[in-house]
Amino acid sequence: MHDSQTTSTSSGVAPILAGERNRLVAPPPEPTFQEALDDARQWLDNVHERMLQAPDEVLRQDMQSLHLGLLTLRRRWSPEVWKRFCKEVARKHALRPFLHQCPFTRRAYERPRGYAGDAVLIDYLYMDHASDELHAGREIYRFMHQQPSSVSVRERRELLARAIDETAERVPGAARILSVACGHLREAESSRAVAERRVAELVAFDQDPLSLAEISHHNPHGVVKTQCGSVRALLSGKTKFSDMDFVYSAGLYDYLSDAVATRLTGLLFGMLRSGGRMVVANFAMYPPETGYMEAFMDWWLTYRDEDGMRALLGEVPIDALASVRLYRDSVDNVIYLELTRR
């Protein structure tokens, strides 16, 4: 009887297990949009709960998890779903004011000068203000200050300072340089050629008079000349520059459409005299901070790859080009397009 029960039980269970296996291996139904948002909201709830009482080291680990999770969602979802998540979930979540204890995160979101990436914000990456903040704000800011994109911004400043010095060596005592959308022009403060007045003229062109006032304060000796104006003024021909030895734009292209960036590249190249060089920088696709920047800083950039940068040559006369060079920074985050005129 024991044997017959065993046989009977085994024969009865086998079909059930087979059915269970078939059910488990079947692809699960796609979650609805609302289910996806609810899951993401629950995840943010959990992150927020951990962060509220976290010591310094754990808070930094949670920031890393938050960055990776947001970037994963950004890659998984369509742009439309991602933007709805940022607007309907992230910006309304209790985690946002917690993260905004970080002055860097908060300033981008609040846009006191009308746009996210203003010169004061970039100074938070150049300088370390962590000691000015309390626990959560200090650790979030310290984490952001150490991220690859922050390293790229500081490296960009030093690269441009070296380019200014190289131009001064190439054109001794007569170099004319133009910085478009110059911000606070911190690279000039790192340039030996500017400090030693071995540059004839460095024109700092920007639409923000407060940024230009900051430049004048730090560069009172006359080499740096400020001029207030917009990209629109350049595109319309209302503002013109010519006979430049070096023209560059550090952060502007991150905000330009392809059409505007292509037009501007042709105009900047046309400002060079023979032997002159121009450099423009653009963040590559996609730094690990992208999801966090968009979800909690409302900071949206235009990212490009090498093909996207090459496409910006559409209005540059090929017969006037001596060389074209594309290269990335040491952390692979920023692409530089360098053009030299015959």
Coordinates of C-alpha atoms in Angstrom, one line a residue:
M1 CA 0.0 0.0 0.0
H2 CA 2.9 2.4 0.8
D3 CA 4.3 1.7 -2.7
S4 CA 1.0 2.3 -4.4
Q5 CA 0.5 5.6 -2.6
T6 CA 4.0 6.7 -3.6
T7 CA 3.3 5.8 -7.2
S8 CA 0.0 7.4 -7.2
T9 CA 1.3 10.6 -5.5
S10 CA 4.2 10.8 -7.9
S11 CA 2.1 10.4 -11.0
G12 CA -0.3 13.0 -9.7
V13 CA 2.3 15.6 -8.9
A14 CA 4.4 15.3 -12.1
P15 CA 1.8 17.0 -14.3
I16 CA 1.3 19.8 -11.8
L17 CA 5.1 20.5 -11.6
A18 CA 5.3 20.4 -15.4
G19 CA 2.5 23.0 -15.6
E20 CA 4.2 25.1 -12.9
R21 CA 7.5 25.1 -14.8
N22 CA 5.7 26.1 -18.0
R23 CA 4.0 28.9 -16.2
L24 CA 7.2 30.2 -14.6
V25 CA 9.2 30.2 -17.8
A26 CA 6.5 32.1 -19.7
P27 CA 7.5 35.7 -20.2
P28 CA 5.8 38.0 -17.6
P29 CA 3.4 40.6 -18.9
E30 CA 4.8 44.0 -19.6
P31 CA 4.2 46.3 -16.7
T32 CA 1.9 49.2 -17.5
F33 CA 3.2 52.7 -17.4
Q34 CA 1.5 53.4 -14.1
E35 CA 3.0 50.1 -12.6
A36 CA 6.4 51.2 -13.8
L37 CA 6.1 54.6 -12.1
D38 CA 4.7 53.0 -8.9
D39 CA 7.7 50.6 -8.8
A40 CA 10.1 53.5 -9.3
R41 CA 8.4 55.5 -6.6
Q42 CA 8.6 52.7 -4.2
W43 CA 12.3 52.4 -5.0
L44 CA 12.8 56.1 -4.3
D45 CA 10.9 55.6 -1.0
N46 CA 13.4 53.0 0.0
V47 CA 16.4 55.1 -1.0
H48 CA 15.0 58.1 0.9
E49 CA 14.4 56.0 4.1
R50 CA 17.9 54.7 4.0
M51 CA 19.5 58.1 3.4
L52 CA 17.6 59.8 6.3
Q53 CA 19.6 58.1 9.0
A54 CA 22.7 57.1 7.1
P55 CA 26.2 57.8 8.3
D56 CA 28.6 59.5 5.9
E57 CA 29.9 56.3 4.3
V58 CA 26.5 54.7 3.8
L59 CA 25.1 57.9 2.4
R60 CA 27.8 58.0 -0.2
Q61 CA 27.0 54.3 -1.1
D62 CA 23.3 55.2 -1.4
M63 CA 24.2 58.1 -3.7
Q64 CA 26.1 55.6 -5.9
S65 CA 23.1 53.2 -6.0
L66 CA 20.8 56.1 -6.8
H67 CA 22.9 57.2 -9.7
L68 CA 23.2 53.7 -11.1
G69 CA 19.5 53.1 -10.7
L70 CA 18.4 56.3 -12.3
L71 CA 20.8 55.7 -15.3
T72 CA 19.3 52.2 -15.7
L73 CA 15.8 53.6 -15.8
R74 CA 16.8 56.2 -18.3
R75 CA 18.3 53.6 -20.6
R76 CA 15.4 51.2 -20.2
W77 CA 12.6 53.6 -20.8
S78 CA 11.6 55.6 -23.8
P79 CA 12.5 59.4 -23.6
E80 CA 8.9 60.2 -23.2
V81 CA 8.4 57.8 -20.2
W82 CA 11.7 59.0 -18.6
K83 CA 10.6 62.6 -18.9
R84 CA 7.3 61.8 -17.3
F85 CA 9.1 60.0 -14.5
C86 CA 11.2 63.0 -13.8
K87 CA 8.3 65.4 -13.8
E88 CA 5.6 63.3 -12.1
V89 CA 7.7 61.2 -9.7
A90 CA 11.2 62.5 -9.0
R91 CA 10.4 66.2 -8.7
K92 CA 7.4 65.6 -6.4
H93 CA 9.2 63.0 -4.2
A94 CA 10.4 63.7 -0.7
L95 CA 13.8 62.6 -1.8
R96 CA 14.2 65.8 -3.9
P97 CA 14.3 68.3 -1.0
F98 CA 16.6 65.9 0.9
L99 CA 19.0 65.9 -2.1
H100 CA 18.7 69.6 -2.4
Q101 CA 20.5 70.1 0.8
C102 CA 23.5 69.9 -1.5
P103 CA 24.1 73.4 -2.9
F104 CA 25.3 72.2 -6.2
T105 CA 22.2 70.0 -6.8
R106 CA 19.8 72.7 -5.5
R107 CA 21.3 75.6 -7.6
A108 CA 20.9 73.7 -10.9
Y109 CA 17.2 73.0 -10.1
E110 CA 16.4 76.5 -8.9
R111 CA 18.1 78.3 -11.8
P112 CA 18.6 81.7 -10.2
R113 CA 20.1 83.0 -13.4
G114 CA 17.6 81.4 -15.7
Y115 CA 19.4 78.3 -16.7
A116 CA 20.9 75.2 -15.0
G117 CA 24.6 75.3 -15.8
D118 CA 25.4 78.9 -14.8
A119 CA 29.0 80.0 -14.0
V120 CA 28.4 79.9 -10.2
L121 CA 27.3 76.3 -10.5
I122 CA 30.4 75.4 -12.4
D123 CA 32.5 77.0 -9.7
Y124 CA 31.1 74.4 -7.3
L125 CA 33.0 71.9 -9.4
Y126 CA 36.2 73.9 -9.5
M127 CA 36.2 74.6 -5.8
D128 CA 35.4 72.4 -2.9
H129 CA 32.9 74.0 -0.6
A130 CA 32.1 70.7 1.4
S131 CA 33.3 72.2 4.7
D132 CA 30.6 74.9 4.5
E133 CA 27.8 72.3 4.6
L134 CA 26.1 70.1 7.2
H135 CA 26.0 66.3 7.1
A136 CA 23.7 65.3 4.3
G137 CA 24.4 68.4 2.1
R138 CA 28.1 68.0 2.7
E139 CA 28.2 64.3 1.7
I140 CA 25.9 64.6 -1.3
Y141 CA 28.0 67.6 -2.6
R142 CA 31.2 65.8 -1.8
F143 CA 29.9 62.8 -3.8
M144 CA 29.0 65.0 -6.8
H145 CA 32.3 66.8 -6.6
Q146 CA 34.1 63.5 -7.1
Q147 CA 32.1 62.2 -10.0
P148 CA 33.6 61.7 -13.5
S149 CA 31.7 64.6 -15.0
S150 CA 33.1 66.9 -12.3
V151 CA 36.6 65.6 -13.0
S152 CA 36.0 66.4 -16.7
V153 CA 35.0 70.0 -16.0
R154 CA 38.1 70.6 -14.0
E155 CA 40.2 68.9 -16.6
R156 CA 38.6 71.1 -19.3
R157 CA 39.6 74.2 -17.5
E158 CA 43.3 73.1 -17.4
L159 CA 43.2 71.9 -21.0
L160 CA 42.0 75.4 -22.1
A161 CA 44.6 77.1 -19.9
R162 CA 47.3 75.1 -21.6
A163 CA 45.8 76.0 -25.0
I164 CA 45.9 79.7 -24.2
D165 CA 49.6 79.3 -23.1
E166 CA 50.4 77.4 -26.3
T167 CA 48.8 80.2 -28.4
A168 CA 50.9 82.8 -26.6
E169 CA 54.0 80.8 -27.5
R170 CA 52.9 80.4 -31.1
V171 CA 52.1 84.1 -31.6
P172 CA 54.5 85.8 -29.2
G173 CA 53.2 89.1 -27.8
A174 CA 50.4 89.4 -30.4
A175 CA 48.0 86.5 -29.7
R176 CA 44.3 87.3 -30.0
I177 CA 41.9 84.9 -28.3
L178 CA 38.2 84.6 -28.0
S179 CA 36.1 82.6 -25.5
V180 CA 32.5 82.2 -26.4
A181 CA 30.0 81.7 -23.6
C182 CA 32.9 82.2 -21.2
G183 CA 31.2 81.9 -17.9
H184 CA 33.7 83.0 -15.2
L185 CA 36.7 82.3 -17.5
R186 CA 38.5 80.4 -14.7
E187 CA 40.9 79.0 -17.2
A188 CA 42.4 82.5 -17.6
E189 CA 43.3 82.4 -13.9
S190 CA 45.3 79.2 -14.5
S191 CA 47.1 80.6 -17.5
R192 CA 50.7 81.7 -17.1
A193 CA 50.6 83.6 -20.3
V194 CA 47.6 85.7 -19.1
A195 CA 49.3 86.3 -15.7
E196 CA 52.5 87.4 -17.4
R197 CA 50.6 89.5 -20.0
R198 CA 52.0 87.6 -22.9
V199 CA 48.6 87.7 -24.6
A200 CA 47.6 90.7 -26.6
E201 CA 43.9 90.3 -26.1
L202 CA 41.6 87.7 -24.6
V203 CA 38.0 88.5 -25.3
A204 CA 35.5 87.1 -22.8
F205 CA 32.1 87.0 -24.5
D206 CA 29.0 86.0 -22.6
Q207 CA 25.3 87.0 -22.2
D208 CA 25.5 87.2 -18.4
P209 CA 26.7 90.6 -17.1
L210 CA 27.2 89.1 -13.6
S211 CA 29.7 86.6 -15.0
L212 CA 31.5 89.4 -16.9
A213 CA 31.7 91.5 -13.7
E214 CA 33.3 88.5 -11.9
I215 CA 35.9 88.2 -14.8
S216 CA 36.8 91.9 -14.6
H217 CA 37.3 91.6 -10.8
H218 CA 39.8 88.7 -11.2
N219 CA 41.5 90.1 -14.3
P220 CA 42.0 93.8 -13.7
H221 CA 45.3 94.2 -15.7
G222 CA 43.7 94.8 -19.2
V223 CA 44.7 91.6 -21.1
V224 CA 41.1 90.2 -20.6
K225 CA 38.4 92.3 -22.2
T226 CA 34.8 91.5 -21.5
Q227 CA 32.0 91.9 -24.0
C228 CA 28.3 91.2 -23.3
G229 CA 26.4 89.4 -26.0
S230 CA 24.4 86.3 -27.0
V231 CA 24.9 83.4 -29.4
R232 CA 21.9 84.9 -31.3
A233 CA 23.9 88.1 -31.9
L234 CA 26.7 86.0 -33.4
L235 CA 24.4 83.9 -35.6
S236 CA 22.6 87.1 -36.9
G237 CA 25.9 88.8 -37.7
K238 CA 25.1 91.6 -35.2
T239 CA 28.3 90.8 -33.3
K240 CA 31.4 89.8 -35.2
F241 CA 35.0 88.9 -34.4
S242 CA 37.9 88.4 -36.8
D243 CA 41.6 87.7 -37.0
M244 CA 41.7 85.5 -34.0
D245 CA 44.5 83.1 -33.2
F246 CA 42.5 80.9 -30.9
V247 CA 38.7 80.7 -30.5
Y248 CA 37.0 78.3 -28.1
S249 CA 33.8 77.4 -26.3
A250 CA 33.9 75.2 -23.3
G251 CA 30.3 74.4 -22.2
L252 CA 28.0 76.1 -24.8
Y253 CA 27.6 73.2 -27.3
D254 CA 26.0 71.0 -24.6
Y255 CA 22.9 73.2 -24.9
L256 CA 22.8 73.7 -28.7
S257 CA 20.7 71.9 -31.3
D258 CA 22.6 70.3 -34.2
A259 CA 21.5 73.0 -36.6
V260 CA 22.6 75.9 -34.4
A261 CA 25.9 74.1 -33.4
T262 CA 26.7 73.5 -37.1
R263 CA 26.0 77.1 -38.0
L264 CA 28.0 78.4 -35.0
T265 CA 31.0 76.2 -35.8
G266 CA 31.2 77.6 -39.3
L267 CA 31.0 81.2 -37.9
L268 CA 33.7 80.6 -35.3
F269 CA 36.0 79.0 -37.8
G270 CA 35.5 82.0 -40.0
M271 CA 36.8 84.2 -37.2
L272 CA 40.3 82.6 -37.3
R273 CA 43.2 84.0 -39.2
S274 CA 45.6 81.8 -41.1
G275 CA 47.1 79.2 -38.7
G276 CA 44.5 79.9 -36.1
R277 CA 42.9 77.2 -34.1
M278 CA 39.4 76.6 -32.6
V279 CA 38.3 74.1 -29.9
V280 CA 34.8 73.3 -28.8
A281 CA 33.8 70.8 -26.1
N282 CA 30.7 68.6 -25.8
F283 CA 29.8 65.9 -23.2
A284 CA 29.7 62.5 -24.7
M285 CA 26.8 60.0 -24.4
Y286 CA 26.1 59.3 -21.5
P287 CA 28.0 60.2 -18.3
P288 CA 26.9 58.1 -15.2
E289 CA 25.5 61.3 -13.6
T290 CA 23.0 61.9 -16.5
G291 CA 20.0 60.3 -14.8
Y292 CA 20.5 62.2 -11.5
M293 CA 21.1 65.5 -13.3
E294 CA 17.9 65.2 -15.2
A295 CA 15.7 63.7 -12.5
F296 CA 16.8 65.8 -9.5
M297 CA 18.6 68.8 -11.0
D298 CA 16.4 69.4 -14.0
W299 CA 19.7 69.8 -15.9
W300 CA 19.3 68.5 -19.5
L301 CA 22.3 68.5 -21.9
T302 CA 22.7 67.7 -25.6
Y303 CA 25.0 64.8 -25.7
R304 CA 27.0 63.9 -28.8
D305 CA 29.3 61.1 -30.0
E306 CA 32.2 61.4 -32.5
D307 CA 29.9 61.2 -35.5
G308 CA 27.8 63.9 -34.0
M309 CA 30.8 66.2 -33.6
R310 CA 32.0 65.5 -37.1
A311 CA 28.6 66.5 -38.4
L312 CA 29.1 70.0 -37.0
L313 CA 31.6 70.6 -39.8
G314 CA 28.8 71.1 -42.3
E315 CA 29.4 74.8 -42.8
V316 CA 33.2 74.8 -42.5
P317 CA 34.9 75.3 -45.9
I318 CA 36.9 72.1 -46.3
D319 CA 39.5 73.8 -48.5
A320 CA 40.3 76.2 -45.6
L321 CA 40.9 73.4 -43.1
A322 CA 44.5 72.5 -42.3
S323 CA 43.5 69.8 -39.8
V324 CA 40.7 68.3 -37.9
R325 CA 41.2 66.5 -34.6
L326 CA 38.7 64.7 -32.3
Y327 CA 39.7 63.4 -28.8
R328 CA 38.3 62.6 -25.4
D329 CA 39.4 63.6 -21.9
S330 CA 41.0 61.2 -19.5
V331 CA 37.7 59.9 -18.1
D332 CA 36.1 59.5 -21.5
N333 CA 33.3 62.0 -20.8
V334 CA 34.0 65.1 -22.9
I335 CA 34.7 65.1 -26.7
Y336 CA 36.9 67.9 -28.1
L337 CA 36.7 69.1 -31.7
E338 CA 39.8 70.9 -32.7
L339 CA 40.1 72.7 -36.1
T340 CA 43.1 74.5 -37.6
R341 CA 42.8 77.0 -40.4
R342 CA 45.2 77.0 -43.4

